[in-house]
Amino acid sequence: MSAGLTPGGGIKPELPFKPVRVAVLTVSDTRDESTDTSGQLLVDRIKAAGHELAGRVVVRDDIEKIRQTVRDWIAGGQVDAIVSTGGTGLTGRDVTVEALEPLFDKKIDGFAVVFHLVSYATVGLSTLQSRATAGLIGGVFVFCLPGSNGAVRDGWDKVISAQLDSRHKPCNMVELMPRLLEQ
């Protein structure tokens, strides 16, 4: 971490691990699956962590295509979490945030804060150029990361992976999954 902060909590290896079904969405006008290095990093890390890869798609920077992909995954009922990479910057073509935040039932405000803390330790003030965000859509966690390999490593390795690990204490997002759609 940065600024002298030391994170609390951690993985308790004696507890049972519960795999999560995670889909990877790459948003890019210039990549396809063969050149999608950030998406591949996510796929490799998801599998190495013991989770199930529930889907992988590369879509163009198009609000409706992004939304439709996420809606289809959620409607299919076979994903617990979606991690997107790309489209969170400040340029005119960066539309992942515009596509997905309006769909959030609840925004996970702390995700952006923590992501920027860990990103700052890696890239300094360049982290200001990211609009990384996260929320819940239909009981599914959605994390939106920048498209760089470094941002994917920071986001997965230092934030998302621990919260999608059922052994992380004092709490984790996996233990919330059965209650996300409570009325």
GROMACS .gro file of C-alpha atoms in nm:
model
  183
    1MET     CA    1   0.000   0.000   0.000
    2SER     CA    2   0.104   0.361  -0.005
    3ALA     CA    3   0.119   0.656   0.231
    4GLY     CA    4   0.226   0.433   0.521
    5LEU     CA    5  -0.104   0.244   0.527
    6THR     CA    6  -0.094  -0.122   0.618
    7PRO     CA    7  -0.405  -0.319   0.527
    8GLY     CA    8  -0.572  -0.525   0.794
    9GLY     CA    9  -0.728  -0.865   0.746
   10GLY     CA   10  -0.598  -1.149   0.540
   11ILE     CA   11  -0.647  -1.499   0.406
   12LYS     CA   12  -0.710  -1.771   0.665
   13PRO     CA   13  -0.583  -2.084   0.483
   14GLU     CA   14  -0.748  -2.319   0.732
   15LEU     CA   15  -1.094  -2.208   0.613
   16PRO     CA   16  -1.269  -2.372   0.314
   17PHE     CA   17  -1.229  -2.207  -0.026
   18LYS     CA   18  -1.547  -2.148  -0.231
   19PRO     CA   19  -1.485  -2.094  -0.603
   20VAL     CA   20  -1.660  -1.799  -0.766
   21ARG     CA   21  -1.784  -1.790  -1.128
   22VAL     CA   22  -1.609  -1.489  -1.286
   23ALA     CA   23  -1.655  -1.348  -1.636
   24VAL     CA   24  -1.398  -1.123  -1.805
   25LEU     CA   25  -1.508  -0.837  -2.030
   26THR     CA   26  -1.245  -0.650  -2.230
   27VAL     CA   27  -1.359  -0.319  -2.375
   28SER     CA   28  -1.139  -0.211  -2.666
   29ASP     CA   29  -1.156  -0.080  -3.020
   30THR     CA   30  -0.806  -0.209  -3.094
   31ARG     CA   31  -0.779  -0.554  -2.934
   32ASP     CA   32  -0.921  -0.895  -3.010
   33GLU     CA   33  -0.885  -1.208  -2.799
   34SER     CA   34  -0.544  -1.289  -2.948
   35THR     CA   35  -0.401  -0.944  -2.857
   36ASP     CA   36  -0.593  -0.891  -2.534
   37THR     CA   37  -0.309  -0.912  -2.283
   38SER     CA   38  -0.497  -0.750  -1.993
   39GLY     CA   39  -0.794  -0.984  -2.037
   40GLN     CA   40  -0.558  -1.280  -2.052
   41LEU     CA   41  -0.389  -1.166  -1.730
   42LEU     CA   42  -0.729  -1.168  -1.562
   43VAL     CA   43  -0.816  -1.511  -1.702
   44ASP     CA   44  -0.485  -1.654  -1.580
   45ARG     CA   45  -0.525  -1.503  -1.233
   46ILE     CA   46  -0.888  -1.609  -1.197
   47LYS     CA   47  -0.800  -1.969  -1.281
   48ALA     CA   48  -0.485  -1.968  -1.065
   49ALA     CA   49  -0.694  -1.849  -0.771
   50GLY     CA   50  -0.919  -2.155  -0.813
   51HIS     CA   51  -1.220  -1.972  -0.954
   52GLU     CA   52  -1.425  -2.074  -1.257
   53LEU     CA   53  -1.394  -1.867  -1.575
   54ALA     CA   54  -1.762  -1.816  -1.659
   55GLY     CA   55  -1.706  -1.626  -1.983
   56ARG     CA   56  -1.470  -1.404  -2.176
   57VAL     CA   57  -1.559  -1.148  -2.440
   58VAL     CA   58  -1.389  -0.857  -2.615
   59VAL     CA   59  -1.630  -0.580  -2.718
   60ARG     CA   60  -1.581  -0.244  -2.882
   61ASP     CA   61  -1.614   0.081  -2.687
   62ASP     CA   62  -1.989   0.093  -2.745
   63ILE     CA   63  -2.229   0.161  -2.458
   64GLU     CA   64  -2.505  -0.068  -2.582
   65LYS     CA   65  -2.270  -0.357  -2.666
   66ILE     CA   66  -2.109  -0.334  -2.322
   67ARG     CA   67  -2.448  -0.324  -2.149
   68GLN     CA   68  -2.588  -0.611  -2.355
   69THR     CA   69  -2.291  -0.835  -2.278
   70VAL     CA   70  -2.325  -0.772  -1.905
   71ARG     CA   71  -2.704  -0.811  -1.912
   72ASP     CA   72  -2.675  -1.142  -2.098
   73TRP     CA   73  -2.425  -1.280  -1.847
   74ILE     CA   74  -2.640  -1.175  -1.554
   75ALA     CA   75  -2.962  -1.305  -1.709
   76GLY     CA   76  -2.793  -1.640  -1.774
   77GLY     CA   77  -2.747  -1.686  -1.401
   78GLN     CA   78  -2.403  -1.842  -1.442
   79VAL     CA   79  -2.183  -1.557  -1.312
   80ASP     CA   80  -2.114  -1.431  -0.962
   81ALA     CA   81  -1.877  -1.154  -1.065
   82ILE     CA   82  -1.773  -0.969  -1.379
   83VAL     CA   83  -1.437  -0.798  -1.415
   84SER     CA   84  -1.399  -0.559  -1.704
   85THR     CA   85  -1.078  -0.411  -1.834
   86GLY     CA   86  -1.060  -0.100  -2.050
   87GLY     CA   87  -1.276   0.201  -2.120
   88THR     CA   88  -1.234   0.369  -1.780
   89GLY     CA   89  -1.012   0.655  -1.894
   90LEU     CA   90  -1.089   1.015  -1.981
   91THR     CA   91  -1.096   1.012  -2.360
   92GLY     CA   92  -1.409   1.031  -2.569
   93ARG     CA   93  -1.400   0.660  -2.655
   94ASP     CA   94  -1.376   0.552  -2.289
   95VAL     CA   95  -1.740   0.461  -2.215
   96THR     CA   96  -1.734   0.160  -1.980
   97VAL     CA   97  -1.828   0.376  -1.682
   98GLU     CA   98  -2.112   0.543  -1.873
   99ALA     CA   99  -2.234   0.202  -1.988
  100LEU     CA  100  -2.233   0.025  -1.653
  101GLU     CA  101  -2.277   0.271  -1.367
  102PRO     CA  102  -2.640   0.347  -1.468
  103LEU     CA  103  -2.709  -0.028  -1.435
  104PHE     CA  104  -2.571  -0.048  -1.080
  105ASP     CA  105  -2.830  -0.137  -0.819
  106LYS     CA  106  -2.569  -0.034  -0.564
  107LYS     CA  107  -2.231   0.130  -0.618
  108ILE     CA  108  -1.933  -0.005  -0.424
  109ASP     CA  109  -1.779   0.334  -0.347
  110GLY     CA  110  -1.485   0.195  -0.152
  111PHE     CA  111  -1.355   0.003  -0.453
  112ALA     CA  112  -1.245   0.318  -0.637
  113VAL     CA  113  -1.085   0.457  -0.321
  114VAL     CA  114  -0.884   0.142  -0.251
  115PHE     CA  115  -0.798   0.089  -0.619
  116HIS     CA  116  -0.656   0.441  -0.639
  117LEU     CA  117  -0.455   0.388  -0.320
  118VAL     CA  118  -0.284   0.078  -0.458
  119SER     CA  119  -0.254   0.229  -0.805
  120TYR     CA  120  -0.090   0.542  -0.663
  121ALA     CA  121   0.182   0.323  -0.514
  122THR     CA  122   0.249   0.187  -0.864
  123VAL     CA  123   0.193   0.478  -1.105
  124GLY     CA  124   0.175   0.785  -0.882
  125LEU     CA  125  -0.053   1.066  -0.989
  126SER     CA  126  -0.127   0.893  -1.319
  127THR     CA  127  -0.397   0.709  -1.125
  128LEU     CA  128  -0.606   1.026  -1.161
  129GLN     CA  129  -0.664   0.931  -1.525
  130SER     CA  130  -0.866   0.625  -1.424
  131ARG     CA  131  -1.235   0.610  -1.339
  132ALA     CA  132  -1.221   0.257  -1.200
  133THR     CA  133  -1.555   0.171  -1.045
  134ALA     CA  134  -1.756  -0.120  -0.908
  135GLY     CA  135  -2.113  -0.204  -0.820
  136LEU     CA  136  -2.384  -0.465  -0.800
  137ILE     CA  137  -2.614  -0.546  -1.090
  138GLY     CA  138  -2.884  -0.805  -1.030
  139GLY     CA  139  -2.690  -0.967  -0.747
  140VAL     CA  140  -2.364  -0.985  -0.949
  141PHE     CA  141  -2.048  -0.798  -0.852
  142VAL     CA  142  -1.912  -0.585  -1.138
  143PHE     CA  143  -1.560  -0.443  -1.121
  144CYS     CA  144  -1.439  -0.202  -1.391
  145LEU     CA  145  -1.061  -0.177  -1.423
  146PRO     CA  146  -0.845   0.026  -1.661
  147GLY     CA  147  -0.709  -0.156  -1.965
  148SER     CA  148  -0.339  -0.160  -1.881
  149ASN     CA  149  -0.169  -0.476  -1.760
  150GLY     CA  150  -0.039  -0.288  -1.457
  151ALA     CA  151  -0.386  -0.170  -1.359
  152VAL     CA  152  -0.521  -0.523  -1.396
  153ARG     CA  153  -0.243  -0.657  -1.174
  154ASP     CA  154  -0.310  -0.386  -0.913
  155GLY     CA  155  -0.686  -0.431  -0.928
  156TRP     CA  156  -0.692  -0.810  -0.916
  157ASP     CA  157  -0.387  -0.887  -0.705
  158LYS     CA  158  -0.430  -0.613  -0.444
  159VAL     CA  159  -0.808  -0.561  -0.424
  160ILE     CA  160  -1.049  -0.797  -0.602
  161SER     CA  161  -0.881  -1.132  -0.539
  162ALA     CA  162  -0.898  -1.100  -0.160
  163GLN     CA  163  -1.262  -0.996  -0.162
  164LEU     CA  164  -1.354  -1.287  -0.390
  165ASP     CA  165  -1.172  -1.531  -0.160
  166SER     CA  166  -1.409  -1.689   0.093
  167ARG     CA  167  -1.117  -1.732   0.334
  168HIS     CA  168  -1.045  -1.358   0.364
  169LYS     CA  169  -1.128  -1.224   0.709
  170PRO     CA  170  -1.266  -1.029   0.879
  171CYS     CA  171  -1.504  -1.032   0.582
  172ASN     CA  172  -1.529  -1.090   0.207
  173MET     CA  173  -1.782  -1.048  -0.072
  174VAL     CA  174  -1.834  -1.422  -0.119
  175GLU     CA  175  -2.014  -1.447   0.213
  176LEU     CA  176  -2.255  -1.175   0.096
  177MET     CA  177  -2.355  -1.351  -0.227
  178PRO     CA  178  -2.650  -1.549  -0.087
  179ARG     CA  179  -2.802  -1.227   0.050
  180LEU     CA  180  -2.746  -0.983  -0.237
  181LEU     CA  181  -3.101  -1.006  -0.370
  182GLU     CA  182  -3.279  -0.989  -0.034
  183GLN     CA  183  -3.584  -0.769  -0.019
   0.00000   0.00000   0.00000
